Amino acid sequence: MKQRKALMIVNPKAGRRKSRGPLFDAVRILSEAGYLISVYQTAGPGDGTETAAREGKHYDLVVAVGGDGTLNEVASGLMELEERPLLGYLAQGSTNDFASSLRISRDPARAAAEVARNVPRSLDVGRWNQRHFIYVASFGAFTRSSYAAPQSAKNALGHLAYILEGMKDLNSLRPYQVRLSADGEALDGEYLFGAVCNSTSIGGLMKLDPERVVLDDGLFEMLLIPNPQSAADLQGLVHALLNQEYDSQGLVFRHVSRIHLETEDTLPWSLDGEYAPSLPVVDIENRRQALAMLL
């Protein structure tokens, strides 16, 4: 029988305070499952994407070891291939939103044991202009905090790091005027925040009902927070968000496959927690079941 090959792409900066012992256990578990393991340690931003795109075709399985940003890089690299290997994820970051959505253990050994079961699950992947995201593209309020919080703070404080960084944005909280269509529906307006996601958790702070999120149905969950016109409107929006009442009057919640957005404002974006520059025109599409992940 042909020897199966696995490439582990490891971000050494993610979860730096965590013990590396469980990673050795993960390598042992995958090796005992019949994989010949190669380990690559990333040298900086973008290296995971380049490595996955360059080396992925030589492997049966590519495993991202790090946080959601590392998973984004590895998945983005695999999306450049015509024939894509299976994807695995050992979550070592500070928030691990996507791992939470898929109920992937944060213990690398347990996660590796699940990968070793060799049960693939199809996953949708988002395309944001020429870039890809695996679980969320967001804009507006608090978006900056997902990529601006220092890695050392993320490692030490986890979700709190995002909250502390997000508080810096409160004084500059402002609406963004956008022209937006979602599957042909016009939703032009002023919004404080918007997210297009394929996850039950956004930024470790906002939760979506797992019953309403299907990861391979070709649809994103889109949430828009309009600019409140009064204190009562603001109170209603906060209440709806805290209670996950996304269909309440005031919020905009849709299941969509394509989004077209235009704006003249400088609109900050985050893709899986990584910075994306403001652009006057953004097209987002769902690439249904583009990757297969071992869970």
Short mmCIF file of C-alpha atoms in Angstrom, two decimals:
data_model
loop_
_atom_site.label_atom_id
_atom_site.label_comp_id
_atom_site.label_asym_id
_atom_site.label_seq_id
_atom_site.Cartn_x
_atom_site.Cartn_y
_atom_site.Cartn_z
CA MET A 1 0.00 0.00 0.00
CA LYS A 2 1.28 3.46 -0.90
CA GLN A 3 2.73 5.42 2.01
CA ARG A 4 0.56 8.41 2.83
CA LYS A 5 2.40 11.69 3.32
CA ALA A 6 1.45 14.59 5.62
CA LEU A 7 2.91 18.09 5.84
CA MET A 8 2.53 20.00 9.11
CA ILE A 9 2.87 23.77 8.63
CA VAL A 10 3.60 25.23 12.06
CA ASN A 11 3.40 28.88 13.10
CA PRO A 12 5.98 29.10 15.93
CA LYS A 13 4.54 32.39 17.23
CA ALA A 14 0.98 31.17 17.77
CA GLY A 15 0.25 30.17 21.36
CA ARG A 16 3.90 30.61 22.28
CA ARG A 17 3.19 30.14 25.98
CA LYS A 18 1.65 26.72 25.37
CA SER A 19 3.65 23.55 25.94
CA ARG A 20 4.99 21.99 22.74
CA GLY A 21 4.81 18.50 24.25
CA PRO A 22 1.32 17.77 22.86
CA LEU A 23 2.58 18.58 19.34
CA PHE A 24 5.07 15.71 19.60
CA ASP A 25 2.16 13.50 20.66
CA ALA A 26 0.22 14.70 17.58
CA VAL A 27 3.13 13.78 15.29
CA ARG A 28 3.33 10.35 16.89
CA ILE A 29 -0.42 9.77 16.48
CA LEU A 30 -0.41 10.71 12.80
CA SER A 31 2.70 8.61 12.21
CA GLU A 32 1.05 5.59 13.84
CA ALA A 33 -1.97 6.19 11.57
CA GLY A 34 0.27 5.54 8.57
CA TYR A 35 1.45 9.04 7.61
CA LEU A 36 5.04 9.91 6.78
CA ILE A 37 5.33 13.31 8.49
CA SER A 38 7.21 16.40 7.33
CA VAL A 39 7.22 19.49 9.55
CA TYR A 40 7.73 23.02 8.24
CA GLN A 41 8.03 26.05 10.53
CA THR A 42 6.85 29.33 9.01
CA ALA A 43 9.29 32.23 8.91
CA GLY A 44 6.82 35.12 8.68
CA PRO A 45 3.49 36.39 7.32
CA GLY A 46 2.49 34.77 4.04
CA ASP A 47 4.95 31.91 4.36
CA GLY A 48 2.18 29.42 5.16
CA THR A 49 0.36 30.31 1.94
CA GLU A 50 3.46 30.07 -0.20
CA THR A 51 4.47 26.75 1.35
CA ALA A 52 1.02 25.17 1.00
CA ALA A 53 0.76 26.30 -2.63
CA ARG A 54 4.28 25.11 -3.48
CA GLU A 55 4.39 21.83 -1.56
CA GLY A 56 0.74 20.84 -1.14
CA LYS A 57 0.54 18.81 -4.34
CA HIS A 58 3.18 16.43 -3.00
CA TYR A 59 1.13 15.44 0.07
CA ASP A 60 -2.06 13.59 0.89
CA LEU A 61 -2.69 15.77 3.96
CA VAL A 62 -1.62 19.28 4.96
CA VAL A 63 -2.09 20.22 8.62
CA ALA A 64 -2.18 23.85 9.79
CA VAL A 65 -0.71 24.23 13.29
CA GLY A 66 -1.40 27.65 14.78
CA GLY A 67 -4.29 30.07 15.06
CA ASP A 68 -7.05 31.05 12.67
CA GLY A 69 -4.59 33.22 10.72
CA THR A 70 -2.36 30.21 10.13
CA LEU A 71 -5.35 28.17 8.98
CA ASN A 72 -6.27 31.01 6.61
CA GLU A 73 -2.78 31.03 5.10
CA VAL A 74 -2.63 27.28 4.60
CA ALA A 75 -6.15 27.06 3.17
CA SER A 76 -5.42 30.01 0.84
CA GLY A 77 -2.34 28.23 -0.47
CA LEU A 78 -4.27 25.01 -1.08
CA MET A 79 -6.94 26.95 -2.99
CA GLU A 80 -4.29 27.75 -5.61
CA LEU A 81 -4.01 24.05 -6.47
CA GLU A 82 -6.18 22.25 -9.00
CA GLU A 83 -6.04 19.02 -7.01
CA ARG A 84 -6.10 19.77 -3.30
CA PRO A 85 -4.93 17.49 -0.51
CA LEU A 86 -6.96 16.96 2.63
CA LEU A 87 -6.75 19.69 5.28
CA GLY A 88 -6.18 19.23 8.99
CA TYR A 89 -6.10 21.78 11.82
CA LEU A 90 -4.34 21.69 15.18
CA ALA A 91 -5.58 24.87 16.87
CA GLN A 92 -2.81 26.63 18.82
CA GLY A 93 -4.00 30.23 18.64
CA SER A 94 -5.62 32.50 21.20
CA THR A 95 -9.23 32.46 19.98
CA ASN A 96 -9.56 29.59 17.49
CA ASP A 97 -13.03 30.61 16.35
CA PHE A 98 -13.20 28.14 13.52
CA ALA A 99 -12.02 25.27 15.70
CA SER A 100 -14.86 26.14 18.09
CA SER A 101 -17.36 26.03 15.22
CA LEU A 102 -16.15 22.57 14.19
CA ARG A 103 -15.73 21.40 17.79
CA ILE A 104 -12.06 20.64 17.18
CA SER A 105 -10.24 19.96 20.43
CA ARG A 106 -7.63 22.52 21.45
CA ASP A 107 -5.50 19.62 22.66
CA PRO A 108 -3.26 18.82 19.65
CA ALA A 109 -3.12 15.13 20.52
CA ARG A 110 -6.90 14.80 20.61
CA ALA A 111 -7.27 16.82 17.42
CA ALA A 112 -4.65 14.64 15.72
CA ALA A 113 -6.53 11.52 16.81
CA GLU A 114 -9.64 12.89 15.08
CA VAL A 115 -7.62 13.62 11.92
CA ALA A 116 -6.24 10.07 12.05
CA ARG A 117 -9.80 8.69 11.81
CA ASN A 118 -9.66 9.87 8.17
CA VAL A 119 -13.26 11.10 8.00
CA PRO A 120 -13.37 14.06 5.57
CA ARG A 121 -15.92 16.84 5.74
CA SER A 122 -16.51 19.26 2.88
CA LEU A 123 -16.13 22.95 3.69
CA ASP A 124 -17.13 26.09 1.83
CA VAL A 125 -14.38 28.68 1.29
CA GLY A 126 -14.94 32.39 0.78
CA ARG A 127 -13.34 34.46 -1.94
CA TRP A 128 -12.81 38.18 -1.24
CA ASN A 129 -11.74 39.69 -4.56
CA GLN A 130 -8.53 37.73 -5.21
CA ARG A 131 -8.00 36.56 -1.63
CA HIS A 132 -9.63 33.72 0.30
CA PHE A 133 -11.05 33.35 3.78
CA ILE A 134 -12.18 30.22 5.52
CA TYR A 135 -14.62 31.53 8.11
CA VAL A 136 -15.17 35.30 8.19
CA ALA A 137 -14.70 38.56 6.30
CA SER A 138 -15.73 41.58 8.35
CA PHE A 139 -15.63 45.36 8.11
CA GLY A 140 -16.20 48.36 10.33
CA ALA A 141 -16.29 48.67 14.11
CA PHE A 142 -13.86 46.47 16.07
CA THR A 143 -12.59 44.86 12.86
CA ARG A 144 -9.19 46.45 13.43
CA SER A 145 -8.85 44.78 16.84
CA SER A 146 -8.78 41.30 15.29
CA TYR A 147 -5.48 41.98 13.53
CA ALA A 148 -4.02 44.89 15.54
CA ALA A 149 -3.76 43.20 18.94
CA PRO A 150 -0.10 42.22 19.47
CA GLN A 151 0.65 38.50 19.24
CA SER A 152 2.16 38.54 22.72
CA ALA A 153 -1.08 39.97 24.11
CA LYS A 154 -3.15 37.38 22.23
CA ASN A 155 -1.00 34.58 23.65
CA ALA A 156 -1.25 35.88 27.21
CA LEU A 157 -4.80 37.25 27.32
CA GLY A 158 -6.76 35.43 24.64
CA HIS A 159 -10.19 36.99 24.03
CA LEU A 160 -9.41 39.82 26.44
CA ALA A 161 -6.71 41.08 24.08
CA TYR A 162 -9.31 41.63 21.37
CA ILE A 163 -11.64 43.41 23.78
CA LEU A 164 -8.89 45.71 25.03
CA GLU A 165 -7.80 46.52 21.48
CA GLY A 166 -11.41 47.04 20.41
CA MET A 167 -11.96 49.58 23.19
CA LYS A 168 -9.44 51.83 21.43
CA ASP A 169 -11.88 52.07 18.53
CA LEU A 170 -14.81 53.36 20.63
CA ASN A 171 -13.90 57.01 20.24
CA SER A 172 -13.68 56.62 16.49
CA LEU A 173 -16.83 54.51 16.16
CA ARG A 174 -18.49 55.69 12.97
CA PRO A 175 -20.89 54.52 10.29
CA TYR A 176 -19.74 53.58 6.80
CA GLN A 177 -21.84 54.41 3.77
CA VAL A 178 -21.97 51.42 1.42
CA ARG A 179 -23.85 50.28 -1.65
CA LEU A 180 -24.38 46.59 -1.08
CA SER A 181 -26.25 43.84 -2.87
CA ALA A 182 -26.55 40.30 -1.55
CA ASP A 183 -27.80 37.70 -4.02
CA GLY A 184 -29.45 40.56 -5.89
CA GLU A 185 -31.11 42.18 -2.85
CA ALA A 186 -30.19 45.87 -2.48
CA LEU A 187 -29.13 46.70 1.09
CA ASP A 188 -27.57 50.14 0.64
CA GLY A 189 -27.12 52.11 3.85
CA GLU A 190 -24.94 53.23 6.73
CA TYR A 191 -23.49 50.41 8.81
CA LEU A 192 -21.29 50.28 11.89
CA PHE A 193 -20.23 46.71 11.25
CA GLY A 194 -20.70 43.90 8.76
CA ALA A 195 -19.63 40.28 8.66
CA VAL A 196 -19.89 37.53 6.07
CA CYS A 197 -19.11 34.29 7.81
CA ASN A 198 -19.18 30.51 7.77
CA SER A 199 -18.77 30.05 11.49
CA THR A 200 -20.72 30.01 14.74
CA SER A 201 -18.31 32.46 16.36
CA ILE A 202 -17.02 35.84 15.16
CA GLY A 203 -13.99 37.30 16.88
CA GLY A 204 -14.62 35.16 19.95
CA LEU A 205 -17.24 37.73 20.96
CA MET A 206 -20.29 37.31 18.73
CA LYS A 207 -22.05 33.95 18.59
CA LEU A 208 -24.35 32.49 15.96
CA ASP A 209 -26.79 29.66 16.58
CA PRO A 210 -25.13 26.38 15.41
CA GLU A 211 -28.52 25.26 14.09
CA ARG A 212 -28.41 28.10 11.58
CA VAL A 213 -24.84 27.62 10.34
CA VAL A 214 -24.18 24.89 7.75
CA LEU A 215 -20.54 24.81 6.69
CA ASP A 216 -20.97 23.18 3.28
CA ASP A 217 -24.29 24.51 1.92
CA GLY A 218 -22.86 27.16 -0.41
CA LEU A 219 -24.24 29.96 1.76
CA PHE A 220 -22.67 32.49 4.10
CA GLU A 221 -24.33 34.00 7.14
CA MET A 222 -24.27 37.78 6.68
CA LEU A 223 -24.84 40.13 9.60
CA LEU A 224 -25.04 43.91 9.21
CA ILE A 225 -25.35 46.36 12.10
CA PRO A 226 -26.97 49.60 10.90
CA ASN A 227 -26.06 53.00 12.28
CA PRO A 228 -28.53 53.67 15.14
CA GLN A 229 -30.52 56.87 14.80
CA SER A 230 -31.29 57.27 18.50
CA ALA A 231 -30.29 56.04 21.94
CA ALA A 232 -33.30 53.72 21.87
CA ASP A 233 -32.13 52.24 18.57
CA LEU A 234 -28.67 51.66 20.02
CA GLN A 235 -30.13 49.97 23.09
CA GLY A 236 -32.22 47.72 20.85
CA LEU A 237 -29.21 46.72 18.76
CA VAL A 238 -27.14 45.88 21.83
CA HIS A 239 -30.01 43.83 23.28
CA ALA A 240 -30.44 41.91 20.01
CA LEU A 241 -26.72 41.14 19.75
CA LEU A 242 -26.38 40.02 23.36
CA ASN A 243 -29.39 37.73 23.02
CA GLN A 244 -28.47 36.43 19.55
CA GLU A 245 -31.73 37.82 18.16
CA TYR A 246 -30.30 38.44 14.71
CA ASP A 247 -33.70 38.53 13.00
CA SER A 248 -34.88 41.34 15.25
CA GLN A 249 -35.90 44.67 13.81
CA GLY A 250 -32.81 46.80 13.24
CA LEU A 251 -30.25 44.13 12.43
CA VAL A 252 -29.84 42.68 8.94
CA PHE A 253 -29.27 38.91 8.82
CA ARG A 254 -29.25 36.87 5.63
CA HIS A 255 -28.03 33.54 4.19
CA VAL A 256 -26.30 34.51 0.94
CA SER A 257 -23.83 33.17 -1.62
CA ARG A 258 -22.63 36.40 -3.30
CA ILE A 259 -22.09 39.96 -2.10
CA HIS A 260 -21.10 43.04 -4.06
CA LEU A 261 -20.06 46.11 -2.05
CA GLU A 262 -19.05 49.58 -3.16
CA THR A 263 -17.98 52.49 -0.97
CA GLU A 264 -16.19 55.81 -1.13
CA ASP A 265 -15.21 55.55 2.54
CA THR A 266 -11.97 54.12 3.87
CA LEU A 267 -13.38 50.83 5.05
CA PRO A 268 -11.15 48.53 7.16
CA TRP A 269 -11.52 44.79 6.54
CA SER A 270 -10.41 41.66 8.34
CA LEU A 271 -10.19 38.20 6.75
CA ASP A 272 -10.03 35.44 9.37
CA GLY A 273 -8.47 38.00 11.70
CA GLU A 274 -5.88 39.20 9.17
CA TYR A 275 -5.72 42.70 7.68
CA ALA A 276 -7.19 43.42 4.26
CA PRO A 277 -6.89 46.93 2.75
CA SER A 278 -9.81 49.21 2.01
CA LEU A 279 -10.98 48.95 -1.59
CA PRO A 280 -13.72 50.86 -3.40
CA VAL A 281 -15.23 47.65 -4.78
CA VAL A 282 -15.33 44.24 -3.08
CA ASP A 283 -16.88 41.08 -4.46
CA ILE A 284 -17.36 38.13 -2.15
CA GLU A 285 -18.45 34.69 -3.28
CA ASN A 286 -18.95 31.33 -1.67
CA ARG A 287 -16.89 28.54 -3.25
CA ARG A 288 -19.00 25.61 -2.19
CA GLN A 289 -17.26 22.55 -0.76
CA ALA A 290 -13.90 23.77 -2.07
CA LEU A 291 -11.85 21.97 0.60
CA ALA A 292 -12.13 18.67 2.41
CA MET A 293 -11.10 18.70 6.07
CA LEU A 294 -10.38 15.76 8.34
CA LEU A 295 -12.28 16.15 11.58
#
